[in-house]
Short mmCIF file of C-alpha atoms in Angstrom, two decimals:
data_model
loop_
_atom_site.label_atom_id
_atom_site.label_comp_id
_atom_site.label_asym_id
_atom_site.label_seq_id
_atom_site.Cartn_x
_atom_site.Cartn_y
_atom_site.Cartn_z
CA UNK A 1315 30.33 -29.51 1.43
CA UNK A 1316 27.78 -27.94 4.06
CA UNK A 1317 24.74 -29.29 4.84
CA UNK A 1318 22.81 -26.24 3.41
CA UNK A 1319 24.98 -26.75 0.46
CA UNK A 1320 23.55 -30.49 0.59
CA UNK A 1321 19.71 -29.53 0.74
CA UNK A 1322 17.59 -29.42 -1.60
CA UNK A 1323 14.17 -28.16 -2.42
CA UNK A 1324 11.28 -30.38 -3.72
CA UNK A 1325 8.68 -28.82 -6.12
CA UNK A 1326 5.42 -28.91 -4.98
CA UNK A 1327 3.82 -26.70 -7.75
CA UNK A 1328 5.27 -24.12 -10.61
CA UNK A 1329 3.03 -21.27 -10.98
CA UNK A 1330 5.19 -19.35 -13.96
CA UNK A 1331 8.47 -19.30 -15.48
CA UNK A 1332 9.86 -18.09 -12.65
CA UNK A 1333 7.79 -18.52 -9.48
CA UNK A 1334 7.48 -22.17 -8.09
CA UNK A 1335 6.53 -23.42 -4.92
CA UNK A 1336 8.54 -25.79 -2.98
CA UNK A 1337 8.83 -28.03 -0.03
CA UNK A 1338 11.85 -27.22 2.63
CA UNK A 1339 13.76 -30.52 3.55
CA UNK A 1340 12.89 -30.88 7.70
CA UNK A 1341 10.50 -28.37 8.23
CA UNK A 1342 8.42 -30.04 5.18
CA UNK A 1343 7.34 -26.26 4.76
CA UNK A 1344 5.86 -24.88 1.30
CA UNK A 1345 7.81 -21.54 0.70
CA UNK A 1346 7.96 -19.51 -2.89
CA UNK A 1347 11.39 -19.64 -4.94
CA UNK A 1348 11.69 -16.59 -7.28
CA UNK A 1349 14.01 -16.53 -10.08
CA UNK A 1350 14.41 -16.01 -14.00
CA UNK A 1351 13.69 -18.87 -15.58
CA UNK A 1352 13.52 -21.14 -12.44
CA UNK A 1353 9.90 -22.63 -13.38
CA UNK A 1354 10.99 -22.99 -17.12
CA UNK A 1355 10.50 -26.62 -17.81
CA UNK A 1356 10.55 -27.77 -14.32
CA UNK A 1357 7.62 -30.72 -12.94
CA UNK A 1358 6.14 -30.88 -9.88
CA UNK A 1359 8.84 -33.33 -7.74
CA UNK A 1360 11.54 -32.20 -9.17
CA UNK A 1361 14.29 -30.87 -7.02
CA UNK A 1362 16.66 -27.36 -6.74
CA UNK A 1363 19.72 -27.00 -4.51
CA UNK A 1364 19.17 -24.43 -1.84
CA UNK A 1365 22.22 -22.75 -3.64
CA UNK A 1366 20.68 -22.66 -6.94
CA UNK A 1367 22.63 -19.74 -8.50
CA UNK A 1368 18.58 -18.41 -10.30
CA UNK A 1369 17.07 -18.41 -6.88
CA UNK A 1370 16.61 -14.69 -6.43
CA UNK A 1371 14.15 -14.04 -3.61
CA UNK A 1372 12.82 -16.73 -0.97
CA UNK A 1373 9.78 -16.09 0.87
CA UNK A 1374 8.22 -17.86 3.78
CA UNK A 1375 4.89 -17.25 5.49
CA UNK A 1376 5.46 -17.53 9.55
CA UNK A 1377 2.05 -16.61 10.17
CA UNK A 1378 -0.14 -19.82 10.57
CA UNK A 1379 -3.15 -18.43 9.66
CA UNK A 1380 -1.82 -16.59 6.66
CA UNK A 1381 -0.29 -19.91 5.63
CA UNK A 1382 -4.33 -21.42 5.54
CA UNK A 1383 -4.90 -17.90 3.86
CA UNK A 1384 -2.15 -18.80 1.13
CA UNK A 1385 -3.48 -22.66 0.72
CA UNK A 1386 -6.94 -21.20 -0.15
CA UNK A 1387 -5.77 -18.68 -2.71
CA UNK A 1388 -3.80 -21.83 -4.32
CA UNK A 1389 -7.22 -23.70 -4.96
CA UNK A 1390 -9.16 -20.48 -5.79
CA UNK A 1391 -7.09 -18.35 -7.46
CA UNK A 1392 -5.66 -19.28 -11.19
CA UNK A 1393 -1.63 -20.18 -10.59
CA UNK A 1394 -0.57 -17.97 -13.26
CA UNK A 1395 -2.26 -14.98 -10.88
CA UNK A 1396 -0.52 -16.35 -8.34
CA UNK A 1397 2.81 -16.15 -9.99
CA UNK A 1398 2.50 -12.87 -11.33
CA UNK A 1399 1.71 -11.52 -7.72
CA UNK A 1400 4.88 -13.21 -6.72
CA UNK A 1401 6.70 -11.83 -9.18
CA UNK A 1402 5.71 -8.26 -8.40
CA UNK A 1403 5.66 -9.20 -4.75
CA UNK A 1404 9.70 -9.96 -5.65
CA UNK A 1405 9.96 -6.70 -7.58
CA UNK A 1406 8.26 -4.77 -3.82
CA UNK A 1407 11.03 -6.74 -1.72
CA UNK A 1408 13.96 -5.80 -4.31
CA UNK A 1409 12.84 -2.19 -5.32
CA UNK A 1410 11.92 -0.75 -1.72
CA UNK A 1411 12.32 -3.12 1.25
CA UNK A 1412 12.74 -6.93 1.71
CA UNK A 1413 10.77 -6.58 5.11
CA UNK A 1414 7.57 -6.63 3.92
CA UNK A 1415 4.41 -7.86 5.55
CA UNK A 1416 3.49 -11.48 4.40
CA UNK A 1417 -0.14 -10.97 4.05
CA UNK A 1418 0.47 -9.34 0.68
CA UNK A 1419 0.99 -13.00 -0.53
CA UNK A 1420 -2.76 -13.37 0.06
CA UNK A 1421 -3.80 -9.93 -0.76
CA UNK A 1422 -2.35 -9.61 -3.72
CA UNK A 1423 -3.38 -12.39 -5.73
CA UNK A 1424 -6.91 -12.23 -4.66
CA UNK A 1425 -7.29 -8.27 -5.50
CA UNK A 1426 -5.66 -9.28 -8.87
CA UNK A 1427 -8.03 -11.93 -9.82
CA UNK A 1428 -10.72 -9.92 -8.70
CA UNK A 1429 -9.29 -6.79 -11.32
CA UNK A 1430 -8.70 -8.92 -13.92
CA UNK A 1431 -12.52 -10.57 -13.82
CA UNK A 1432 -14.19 -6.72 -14.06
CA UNK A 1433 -11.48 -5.75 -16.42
CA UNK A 1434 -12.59 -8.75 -19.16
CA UNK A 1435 -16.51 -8.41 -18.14
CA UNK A 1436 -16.24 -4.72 -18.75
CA UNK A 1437 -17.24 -3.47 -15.77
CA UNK A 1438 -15.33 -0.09 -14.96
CA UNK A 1439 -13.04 0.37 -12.49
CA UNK A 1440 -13.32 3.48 -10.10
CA UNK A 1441 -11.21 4.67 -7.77
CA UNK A 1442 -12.01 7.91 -6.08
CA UNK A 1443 -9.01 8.75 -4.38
CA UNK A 1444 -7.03 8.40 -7.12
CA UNK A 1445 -4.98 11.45 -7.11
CA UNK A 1446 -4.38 11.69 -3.46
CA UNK A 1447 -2.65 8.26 -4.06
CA UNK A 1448 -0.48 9.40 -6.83
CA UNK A 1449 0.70 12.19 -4.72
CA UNK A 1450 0.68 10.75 -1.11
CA UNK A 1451 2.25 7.53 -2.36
CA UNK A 1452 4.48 8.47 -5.25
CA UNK A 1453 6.99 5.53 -5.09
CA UNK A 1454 4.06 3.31 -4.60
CA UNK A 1455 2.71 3.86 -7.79
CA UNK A 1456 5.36 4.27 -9.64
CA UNK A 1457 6.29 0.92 -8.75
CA UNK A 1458 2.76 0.40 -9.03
CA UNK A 1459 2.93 0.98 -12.66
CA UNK A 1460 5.38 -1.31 -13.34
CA UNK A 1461 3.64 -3.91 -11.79
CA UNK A 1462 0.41 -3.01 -14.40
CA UNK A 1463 2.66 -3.70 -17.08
CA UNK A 1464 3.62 -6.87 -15.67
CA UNK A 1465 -0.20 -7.95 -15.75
CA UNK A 1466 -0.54 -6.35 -18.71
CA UNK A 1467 2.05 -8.57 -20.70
CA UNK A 1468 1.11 -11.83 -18.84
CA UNK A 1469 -2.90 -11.60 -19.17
CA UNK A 1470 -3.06 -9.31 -22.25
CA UNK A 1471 -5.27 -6.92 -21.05
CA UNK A 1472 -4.75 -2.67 -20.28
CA UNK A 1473 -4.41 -1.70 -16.77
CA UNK A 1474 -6.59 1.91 -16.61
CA UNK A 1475 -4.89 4.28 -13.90
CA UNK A 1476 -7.63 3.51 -11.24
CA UNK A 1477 -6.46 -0.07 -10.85
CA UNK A 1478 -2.49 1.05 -10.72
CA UNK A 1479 -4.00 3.35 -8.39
CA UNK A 1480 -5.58 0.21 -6.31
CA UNK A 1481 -2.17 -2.10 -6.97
CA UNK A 1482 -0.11 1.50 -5.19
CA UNK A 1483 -2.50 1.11 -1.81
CA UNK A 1484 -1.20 -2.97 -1.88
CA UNK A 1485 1.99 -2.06 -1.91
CA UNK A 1486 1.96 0.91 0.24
CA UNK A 1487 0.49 -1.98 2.83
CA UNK A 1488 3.06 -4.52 2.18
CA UNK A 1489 5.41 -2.09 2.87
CA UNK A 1490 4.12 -0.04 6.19
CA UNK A 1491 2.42 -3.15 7.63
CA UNK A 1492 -1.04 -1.33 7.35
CA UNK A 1493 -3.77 -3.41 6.12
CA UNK A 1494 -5.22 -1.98 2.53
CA UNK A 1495 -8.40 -1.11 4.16
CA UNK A 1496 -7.21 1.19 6.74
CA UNK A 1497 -4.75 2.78 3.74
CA UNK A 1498 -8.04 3.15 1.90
CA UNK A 1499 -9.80 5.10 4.81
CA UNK A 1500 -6.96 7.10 5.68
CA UNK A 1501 -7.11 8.33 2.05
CA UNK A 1502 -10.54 9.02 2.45
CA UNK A 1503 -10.15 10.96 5.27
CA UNK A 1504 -8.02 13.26 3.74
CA UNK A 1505 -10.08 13.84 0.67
CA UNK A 1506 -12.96 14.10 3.17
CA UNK A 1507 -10.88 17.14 4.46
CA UNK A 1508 -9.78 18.88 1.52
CA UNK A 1509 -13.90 19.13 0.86
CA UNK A 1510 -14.41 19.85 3.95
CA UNK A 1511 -11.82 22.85 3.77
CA UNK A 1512 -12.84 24.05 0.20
CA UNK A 1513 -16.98 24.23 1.08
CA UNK A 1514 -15.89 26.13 4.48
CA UNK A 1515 -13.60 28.47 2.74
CA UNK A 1516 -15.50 28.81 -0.72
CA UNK A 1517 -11.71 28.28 -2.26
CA UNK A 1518 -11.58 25.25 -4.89
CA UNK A 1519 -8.10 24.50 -4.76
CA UNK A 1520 -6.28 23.14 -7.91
CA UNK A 1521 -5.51 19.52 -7.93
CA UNK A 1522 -2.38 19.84 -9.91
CA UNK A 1523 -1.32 22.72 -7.88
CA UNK A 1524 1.81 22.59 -5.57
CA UNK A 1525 -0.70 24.36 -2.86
CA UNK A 1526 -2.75 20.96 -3.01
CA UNK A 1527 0.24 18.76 -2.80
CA UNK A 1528 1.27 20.91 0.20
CA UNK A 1529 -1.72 20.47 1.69
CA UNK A 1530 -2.26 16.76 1.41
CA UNK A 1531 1.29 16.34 2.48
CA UNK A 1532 0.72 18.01 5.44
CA UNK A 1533 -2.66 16.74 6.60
CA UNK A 1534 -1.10 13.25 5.36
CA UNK A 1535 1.44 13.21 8.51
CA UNK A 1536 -0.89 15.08 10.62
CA UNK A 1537 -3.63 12.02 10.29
CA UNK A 1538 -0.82 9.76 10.63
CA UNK A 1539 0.56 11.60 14.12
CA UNK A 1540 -2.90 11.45 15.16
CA UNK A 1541 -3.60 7.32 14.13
CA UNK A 1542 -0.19 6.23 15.78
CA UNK A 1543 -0.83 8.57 19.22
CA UNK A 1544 2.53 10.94 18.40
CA UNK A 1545 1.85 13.62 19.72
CA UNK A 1546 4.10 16.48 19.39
CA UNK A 1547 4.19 20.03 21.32
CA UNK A 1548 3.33 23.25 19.62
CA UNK A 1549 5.60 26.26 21.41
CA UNK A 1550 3.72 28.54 18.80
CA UNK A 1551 0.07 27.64 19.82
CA UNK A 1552 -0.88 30.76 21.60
CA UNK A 1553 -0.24 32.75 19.16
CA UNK A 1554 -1.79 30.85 16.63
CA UNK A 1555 -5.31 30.69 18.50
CA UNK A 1556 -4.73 35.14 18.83
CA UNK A 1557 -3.54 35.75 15.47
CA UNK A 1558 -5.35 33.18 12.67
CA UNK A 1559 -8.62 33.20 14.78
CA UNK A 1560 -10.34 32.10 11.36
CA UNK A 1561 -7.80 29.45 10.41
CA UNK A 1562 -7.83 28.26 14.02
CA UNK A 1563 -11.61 27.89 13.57
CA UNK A 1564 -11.06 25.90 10.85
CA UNK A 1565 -8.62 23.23 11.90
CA UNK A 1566 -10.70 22.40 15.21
CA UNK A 1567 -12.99 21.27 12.70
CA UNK A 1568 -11.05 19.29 10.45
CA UNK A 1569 -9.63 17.82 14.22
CA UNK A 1570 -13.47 16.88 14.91
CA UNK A 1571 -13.68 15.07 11.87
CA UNK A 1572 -10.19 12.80 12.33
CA UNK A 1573 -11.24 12.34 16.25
CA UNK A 1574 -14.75 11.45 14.62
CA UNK A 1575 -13.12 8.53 11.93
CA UNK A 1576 -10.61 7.37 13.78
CA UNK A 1577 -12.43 7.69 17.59
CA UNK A 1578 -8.85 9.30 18.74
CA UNK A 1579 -8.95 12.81 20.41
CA UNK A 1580 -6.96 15.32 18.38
CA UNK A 1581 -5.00 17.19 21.18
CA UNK A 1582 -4.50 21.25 20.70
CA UNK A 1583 -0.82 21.16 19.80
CA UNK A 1584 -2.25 19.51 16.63
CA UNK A 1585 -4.94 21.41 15.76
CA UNK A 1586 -2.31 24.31 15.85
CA UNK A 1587 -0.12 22.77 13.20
CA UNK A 1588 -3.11 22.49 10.75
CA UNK A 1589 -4.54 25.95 11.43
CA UNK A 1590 -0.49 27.40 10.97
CA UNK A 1591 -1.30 25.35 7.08
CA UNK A 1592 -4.54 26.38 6.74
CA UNK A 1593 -3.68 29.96 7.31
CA UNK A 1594 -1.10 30.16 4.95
CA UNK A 1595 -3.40 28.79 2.38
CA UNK A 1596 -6.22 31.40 3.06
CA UNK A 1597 -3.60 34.18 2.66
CA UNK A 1598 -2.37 32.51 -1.17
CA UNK A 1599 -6.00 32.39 -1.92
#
């Protein structure tokens, strides 16, 4: 038999029936075991084999300072919370991508507490960028919704869109590496455009509309062109600044509000792409 046959795993704590925490033989690191049923009945000190045919997902934090992080959310934050995170954290790594970025095991359980205190005090939950998430982030919040009816069947309580709306940003950050409050202002940046574009235009465009979810979509990757510095040429801009005068007008506006946010300069290749948009839309409306 092989040695990592031969090791085992000491519990350290069980957070749910299937999340449990446990100590790695020589490295004496904590790391989270997910699995059906692998918490069911087990004590703190008891042991599984590393080859434990329920172990289903393993995750270790590298990060020292996310590992203090982690310790602090296990004294603040109730264990079953905990769990549940993990369990949808497991449910992130098997549905979309097992590379995920580890600081979702401290984000997650703390913006879940946090929900679930306002949600049994009665305080409302409001998300104002709701519907930009549901279409910029579709897979998100899908997955997003099953996660809500995960909390929902461990805590007994409804999950109202707005928070599945909230859990969608979470995992849209575990998944892209970009912290939740940078997903949260680039989603305000583009529903900061869209008003922008409707109060300069007098057009109120229709949220349900395939126009708006073109639009979005577009000034989505434009924003994130600008934010990562990837810039890309525009053979047709010469024409665009001669022909769509208005729409050109337009976009070096919208540009002076990104360069604005996110202190980046918007170069004129850019600017052409969103006036090219922003024309087409003025000639639908």
């Amino acid at each position: 038999m092989s040695r990592e046959k031969e090791k085992t795993y000491a519990i350290t704590r069980v957070l749910n029936h299937n999340v449990v925490l446990v100590e790695e033989p020589g490295s004496r690191q904590e790391i989270v075991l997910f699995g059906k049923g692998i918490g069911f009945g087990a004590k703190t000190g008891n042991t599984i084999p590393a080859q434990d045919s329920r172990v289903e997902k393993r995750f270790r934090l590298e990060n020292e300072n996310h590992q203090k992080q982690y310790q602090n959310i296990l004294s603040q934050v109730d264990p079953a919370v905990v769990g549940i995170a993990e369990e949808i954290i497991a449910l992130i790594a098997s549905e979309i991508t097992p590379e995920l970025n580890e600081h979702v095991h401290v984000a997650l359980p703390d913006h879940i507490q946090f929900a679930i205190y306002r949600l049994n005090n009665g305080m409302e939950i409001v998300n104002p960028f709701l519907f930009e998430i549901q279409t910029l982030y579709t897979k998100e919040y899908a997955l997003a919704n099953r996660a809500a009816d995960m909390i929902k069947n461990a805590f007994d309580l409804d999950i109202p869109d707005s928070e599945i709306g909230f859990l969608a940003l979470h995992i849209h950050s575990a998944i892209s590496y970009v912290p939740v409050k940078k997903a949260v202002q680039f989603t305000n940046i583009i529903t900061e455009l869209v008003s922008l574009i409707e109060e300069r235009t007098a057009i109120t465009i229709e949220r349900s509309t395939i126009d708006y979810v073109r639009l979005i979509t577009h000034l989505r990757f434009a924003v994130e062109r600008i934010r990562q510095q990837k810039f890309i040429k525009n053979p047709l801009l010469d024409r665009v600044k001669t022909t769509m005068p208005e729409a050109y007008q337009l976009a070096t506006e919208l540009a002076q509000y990104i360069s604005k946010r996110l202190e980046i300069a918007v170069p004129e290749d850019e600017v052409g792409y969103m006036a090219l948009h922003l024309y087409r839309l003025l000639q639908q409306n």
